CSV table of N, CA, C and O in Angstrom, one decimal:
chain,number,residue,atom,x,y,z
A,600,MET,N,103.1,132.7,95.9
A,600,MET,CA,103.3,131.3,96.5
A,600,MET,C,104.7,131.2,97.1
A,600,MET,O,105.7,131.6,96.4
A,601,LEU,N,104.8,130.8,98.2
A,601,LEU,CA,106.1,130.5,98.9
A,601,LEU,C,106.3,129.0,99.2
A,601,LEU,O,105.3,128.3,99.5
A,602,THR,N,107.5,128.6,99.1
A,602,THR,CA,107.8,127.2,99.6
A,602,THR,C,108.9,127.4,100.6
A,602,THR,O,109.8,128.1,100.5
A,603,ALA,N,108.7,126.6,101.7
A,603,ALA,CA,109.7,126.7,102.8
A,603,ALA,C,110.1,125.2,103.2
A,603,ALA,O,109.2,124.3,103.2
A,604,GLU,N,111.3,125.1,103.5
A,604,GLU,CA,111.8,123.8,104.1
A,604,GLU,C,112.2,124.1,105.5
A,604,GLU,O,113.1,124.9,105.6
A,605,VAL,N,111.7,123.4,106.4
A,605,VAL,CA,111.9,123.8,107.9
A,605,VAL,C,112.3,122.5,108.6
A,605,VAL,O,111.8,121.4,108.4
A,606,SER,N,113.4,122.7,109.5
A,606,SER,CA,113.8,121.6,110.4
A,606,SER,C,113.8,122.2,111.8
A,606,SER,O,114.3,123.3,111.9
A,607,LEU,N,113.3,121.5,112.7
A,607,LEU,CA,113.2,122.0,114.1
A,607,LEU,C,114.0,121.0,114.9
A,607,LEU,O,113.9,119.8,114.9
A,608,TYR,N,114.9,121.6,115.8
A,608,TYR,CA,115.8,120.8,116.6
A,608,TYR,C,115.6,121.2,118.1
A,608,TYR,O,116.1,122.3,118.5
A,609,PRO,N,114.8,120.4,118.8
A,609,PRO,CA,114.6,120.7,120.3
A,609,PRO,C,116.0,120.5,121.0
A,609,PRO,O,116.8,119.6,120.7
A,610,GLN,N,116.3,121.4,121.9
A,610,GLN,CA,117.5,121.3,122.6
A,610,GLN,C,117.4,120.8,124.1
A,610,GLN,O,116.4,121.1,124.7
A,611,LYS,N,118.4,120.2,124.6
A,611,LYS,CA,118.4,119.9,126.0
A,611,LYS,C,117.2,119.2,126.5
A,611,LYS,O,116.6,119.6,127.5
A,612,THR,N,116.8,118.2,125.7
A,612,THR,CA,115.5,117.5,126.2
A,612,THR,C,115.7,116.0,125.8
A,612,THR,O,116.4,115.6,124.9
A,613,THR,N,115.0,115.1,126.5
A,613,THR,CA,114.8,113.7,126.2
A,613,THR,C,113.4,113.5,125.5
A,613,THR,O,113.1,112.4,125.2
A,614,ASN,N,112.7,114.6,125.3
A,614,ASN,CA,111.4,114.6,124.7
A,614,ASN,C,111.3,115.2,123.3
A,614,ASN,O,110.2,115.7,123.0
A,615,ALA,N,112.3,115.1,122.5
A,615,ALA,CA,112.4,115.8,121.2
A,615,ALA,C,111.3,115.3,120.3
A,615,ALA,O,110.7,116.1,119.6
A,616,SER,N,111.0,113.9,120.3
A,616,SER,CA,110.0,113.4,119.4
A,616,SER,C,108.7,114.0,119.7
A,616,SER,O,107.9,114.3,118.7
A,617,GLN,N,108.3,114.2,120.9
A,617,GLN,CA,107.0,114.7,121.2
A,617,GLN,C,106.9,116.2,120.8
A,617,GLN,O,105.9,116.6,120.3
A,618,ILE,N,107.9,116.9,121.0
A,618,ILE,CA,108.0,118.4,120.6
A,618,ILE,C,107.8,118.4,119.1
A,618,ILE,O,107.0,119.3,118.6
A,619,ILE,N,108.5,117.6,118.3
A,619,ILE,CA,108.5,117.6,116.9
A,619,ILE,C,107.0,117.2,116.4
A,619,ILE,O,106.4,117.9,115.6
A,620,ASN,N,106.5,116.2,117.0
A,620,ASN,CA,105.1,115.8,116.7
A,620,ASN,C,104.1,116.8,116.9
A,620,ASN,O,103.2,117.1,116.2
A,621,ASN,N,104.2,117.6,118.1
A,621,ASN,CA,103.4,118.7,118.4
A,621,ASN,C,103.5,119.8,117.4
A,621,ASN,O,102.5,120.4,117.0
A,622,SER,N,104.7,120.0,116.9
A,622,SER,CA,105.0,121.0,115.9
A,622,SER,C,104.3,120.7,114.6
A,622,SER,O,103.8,121.6,113.9
A,623,LEU,N,104.3,119.4,114.2
A,623,LEU,CA,103.6,119.0,113.0
A,623,LEU,C,102.2,119.2,113.1
A,623,LEU,O,101.5,119.6,112.2
A,624,ASP,N,101.6,118.9,114.3
A,624,ASP,CA,100.2,119.2,114.6
A,624,ASP,C,99.9,120.7,114.4
A,624,ASP,O,98.8,121.1,113.9
A,625,THR,N,100.8,121.5,114.9
A,625,THR,CA,100.6,122.9,114.7
A,625,THR,C,100.5,123.4,113.3
A,625,THR,O,99.7,124.1,112.8
A,626,LEU,N,101.4,122.8,112.4
A,626,LEU,CA,101.4,123.1,111.0
A,626,LEU,C,100.1,122.7,110.3
A,626,LEU,O,99.6,123.3,109.4
A,627,ARG,N,99.6,121.6,110.7
A,627,ARG,CA,98.3,121.1,110.2
A,627,ARG,C,97.2,122.0,110.5
A,627,ARG,O,96.1,121.9,109.7
A,628,GLN,N,97.3,122.9,111.4
A,628,GLN,CA,96.2,123.8,111.7
A,628,GLN,C,96.2,125.0,110.7
A,628,GLN,O,95.3,125.8,110.7
A,629,HIS,N,97.2,125.0,109.9
A,629,HIS,CA,97.3,126.1,108.9
A,629,HIS,C,97.0,125.6,107.5
A,629,HIS,O,97.1,124.4,107.3
A,630,ASP,N,96.5,126.4,106.6
A,630,ASP,CA,96.2,126.0,105.3
A,630,ASP,C,97.4,125.9,104.4
A,630,ASP,O,97.6,126.7,103.5
A,631,LEU,N,98.2,124.9,104.7
A,631,LEU,CA,99.5,124.7,104.0
A,631,LEU,C,99.5,123.3,103.3
A,631,LEU,O,99.1,122.4,104.0
A,632,GLN,N,100.2,123.2,102.2
A,632,GLN,CA,100.5,121.9,101.7
A,632,GLN,C,101.8,121.5,102.4
A,632,GLN,O,102.7,122.3,102.5
A,633,THR,N,101.8,120.3,103.0
A,633,THR,CA,103.0,119.9,103.7
A,633,THR,C,103.5,118.5,103.2
A,633,THR,O,102.7,117.6,102.8
A,634,GLN,N,104.8,118.3,103.2
A,634,GLN,CA,105.4,117.0,102.9
A,634,GLN,C,106.5,116.8,104.1
A,634,GLN,O,107.4,117.6,104.2
A,635,VAL,N,106.2,115.8,104.9
A,635,VAL,CA,107.0,115.5,106.0
A,635,VAL,C,108.1,114.5,105.6
A,635,VAL,O,107.8,113.5,105.1
A,636,GLY,N,109.3,114.9,105.8
A,636,GLY,CA,110.5,114.0,105.5
A,636,GLY,C,111.2,113.6,106.8
A,636,GLY,O,110.7,114.0,107.9
A,637,SER,N,112.2,112.9,106.6
A,637,SER,CA,112.9,112.4,107.8
A,637,SER,C,113.7,113.5,108.6
A,637,SER,O,113.8,113.3,109.8
A,638,MET,N,114.1,114.5,107.9
A,638,MET,CA,114.9,115.5,108.6
A,638,MET,C,114.3,116.9,108.4
A,638,MET,O,114.7,117.9,109.1
A,639,SER,N,113.3,117.1,107.6
A,639,SER,CA,112.7,118.4,107.5
A,639,SER,C,111.3,118.2,106.9
A,639,SER,O,110.8,117.2,106.4
A,640,THR,N,110.5,119.4,106.9
A,640,THR,CA,109.2,119.4,106.4
A,640,THR,C,109.1,120.5,105.4
A,640,THR,O,109.6,121.6,105.6
A,641,ARG,N,108.5,120.2,104.2
A,641,ARG,CA,108.4,121.2,103.1
A,641,ARG,C,107.0,121.7,103.2
A,641,ARG,O,106.0,121.0,103.3
A,642,LEU,N,106.8,123.0,103.2
A,642,LEU,CA,105.6,123.7,103.3
A,642,LEU,C,105.4,124.5,102.0
A,642,LEU,O,106.3,125.1,101.4
A,643,GLN,N,104.1,124.7,101.5
A,643,GLN,CA,103.8,125.5,100.4
A,643,GLN,C,102.5,126.2,100.6
A,643,GLN,O,101.5,125.5,101.2
A,644,GLY,N,102.4,127.5,100.4
A,644,GLY,CA,101.2,128.2,100.4
A,644,GLY,C,101.4,129.6,100.1
A,644,GLY,O,102.5,130.0,99.6
A,645,THR,N,100.4,130.5,100.4
A,645,THR,CA,100.6,131.9,100.1
A,645,THR,C,101.6,132.5,101.1
A,645,THR,O,102.0,131.8,102.1
A,646,ASP,N,102.1,133.6,100.8
A,646,ASP,CA,103.1,134.3,101.6
A,646,ASP,C,102.6,134.3,103.1
A,646,ASP,O,103.3,134.0,104.0
A,647,ASP,N,101.4,134.9,103.2
A,647,ASP,CA,100.9,135.0,104.6
A,647,ASP,C,100.7,133.7,105.3
A,647,ASP,O,101.0,133.6,106.5
A,648,GLU,N,100.3,132.7,104.6
A,648,GLU,CA,100.1,131.3,105.2
A,648,GLU,C,101.4,130.7,105.7
A,648,GLU,O,101.5,130.2,106.8
A,649,VAL,N,102.4,130.8,104.8
A,649,VAL,CA,103.7,130.2,105.2
A,649,VAL,C,104.3,131.0,106.3
A,649,VAL,O,104.8,130.4,107.3
A,650,TRP,N,104.4,132.3,106.3
A,650,TRP,CA,105.0,133.1,107.4
A,650,TRP,C,104.2,132.9,108.7
A,650,TRP,O,104.9,132.7,109.8
A,651,ALA,N,102.9,132.8,108.6
A,651,ALA,CA,102.1,132.5,109.9
A,651,ALA,C,102.4,131.1,110.4
A,651,ALA,O,102.5,131.0,111.6
A,652,GLY,N,102.5,130.2,109.5
A,652,GLY,CA,102.7,128.8,110.0
A,652,GLY,C,104.1,128.7,110.6
A,652,GLY,O,104.2,128.0,111.7
A,653,LEU,N,105.1,129.3,110.0
A,653,LEU,CA,106.5,129.2,110.6
A,653,LEU,C,106.5,129.9,111.9
A,653,LEU,O,107.1,129.5,112.9
A,654,ARG,N,105.9,131.1,112.0
A,654,ARG,CA,105.9,131.8,113.2
A,654,ARG,C,105.2,131.0,114.4
A,654,ARG,O,105.7,130.9,115.5
A,655,ASP,N,104.1,130.4,114.1
A,655,ASP,CA,103.2,129.6,115.0
A,655,ASP,C,104.1,128.4,115.5
A,655,ASP,O,104.1,128.1,116.7
A,656,LEU,N,104.7,127.8,114.5
A,656,LEU,CA,105.6,126.6,114.8
A,656,LEU,C,106.7,127.0,115.7
A,656,LEU,O,106.8,126.3,116.8
A,657,PHE,N,107.4,128.1,115.5
A,657,PHE,CA,108.4,128.4,116.4
A,657,PHE,C,108.0,128.9,117.8
A,657,PHE,O,108.5,128.5,118.8
A,658,ASP,N,107.0,129.7,117.8
A,658,ASP,CA,106.4,130.1,119.1
A,658,ASP,C,105.9,129.0,119.9
A,658,ASP,O,106.2,128.9,121.1
A,659,ARG,N,105.1,128.0,119.4
A,659,ARG,CA,104.6,126.9,120.2
A,659,ARG,C,105.7,126.0,120.6
A,659,ARG,O,105.7,125.5,121.7
A,660,ALA,N,106.6,125.7,119.7
A,660,ALA,CA,107.7,124.8,120.1
A,660,ALA,C,108.6,125.4,121.1
A,660,ALA,O,109.0,124.8,122.1
A,661,GLY,N,108.9,126.7,121.0
A,661,GLY,CA,109.7,127.4,121.9
A,661,GLY,C,109.1,127.6,123.3
A,661,GLY,O,109.8,127.7,124.3
A,662,ALA,N,107.7,127.5,123.3
A,662,ALA,CA,107.1,127.6,124.6
A,662,ALA,C,107.2,126.3,125.4
A,662,ALA,O,107.1,126.2,126.6
A,663,GLN,N,107.5,125.2,124.6
A,663,GLN,CA,107.7,123.9,125.3
A,663,GLN,C,109.1,123.6,125.7
A,663,GLN,O,109.4,122.9,126.7
A,664,ASN,N,110.1,124.2,124.9
A,664,ASN,CA,111.5,123.9,125.2
A,664,ASN,C,112.3,124.8,124.4
A,664,ASN,O,111.9,125.5,123.5
A,665,GLU,N,113.7,124.9,124.7
A,665,GLU,CA,114.5,125.6,123.8
A,665,GLU,C,114.7,124.9,122.5
A,665,GLU,O,114.8,123.7,122.5
A,666,VAL,N,114.6,125.6,121.4
A,666,VAL,CA,114.6,125.0,120.0
A,666,VAL,C,115.5,125.8,119.1
A,666,VAL,O,115.7,127.0,119.3
A,667,ASN,N,116.1,125.1,118.1
A,667,ASN,CA,116.7,125.7,116.9
A,667,ASN,C,115.8,125.4,115.8
A,667,ASN,O,115.3,124.3,115.7
A,668,MET,N,115.6,126.4,114.9
A,668,MET,CA,114.8,126.1,113.7
A,668,MET,C,115.6,126.6,112.5
A,668,MET,O,116.0,127.8,112.5
A,669,VAL,N,115.7,125.8,111.5
A,669,VAL,CA,116.4,126.1,110.3
A,669,VAL,C,115.4,126.2,109.1
A,669,VAL,O,114.7,125.2,108.9
A,670,VAL,N,115.3,127.3,108.4
A,670,VAL,CA,114.3,127.4,107.4
A,670,VAL,C,115.0,127.9,106.0
A,670,VAL,O,115.8,128.8,106.1
A,671,THR,N,114.6,127.3,105.0
A,671,THR,CA,115.0,127.8,103.6
A,671,THR,C,113.7,128.2,102.9
A,671,THR,O,112.8,127.4,102.9
A,672,ILE,N,113.6,129.4,102.4
A,672,ILE,CA,112.4,129.9,101.8
A,672,ILE,C,112.7,130.2,100.4
A,672,ILE,O,113.7,130.8,100.1
A,673,SER,N,111.7,129.9,99.5
A,673,SER,CA,111.9,130.2,98.1
A,673,SER,C,110.5,130.7,97.5
A,673,SER,O,109.4,130.3,98.0
A,674,ASN,N,110.6,131.7,96.6
A,674,ASN,CA,109.4,132.2,96.0
A,674,ASN,C,109.3,131.6,94.6
A,674,ASN,O,108.5,132.1,93.8
A,675,SER,N,110.1,130.6,94.3
A,675,SER,CA,110.0,129.9,92.9
A,675,SER,C,109.3,128.6,93.1
A,675,SER,O,109.2,128.1,94.2
A,676,ALA,N,108.7,128.2,92.0
A,676,ALA,CA,108.0,126.9,92.0
A,676,ALA,C,109.1,125.8,92.0
A,676,ALA,O,109.5,125.3,90.9
A,677,VAL,N,109.5,125.3,93.2
A,677,VAL,CA,110.5,124.3,93.3
A,677,VAL,C,110.0,123.0,93.1
A,677,VAL,O,109.0,122.6,93.6
């Protein structure tokens, strides 16, 4: 089981909220437990599910715009 806390920061855009909302929709397509916060989203799932969700999140957001993504990953039950 992995836990990840992820923050996505769209760059050089006036459409950041839409990119972030699209990114949350992307995460919902994966079999992950999610807790959406004001500055980050916490994910929990198997190793493969978390890594796949993070990869998909970055790829899809990056296809829309330049983005920075900050991730903290833990293999402990936080």
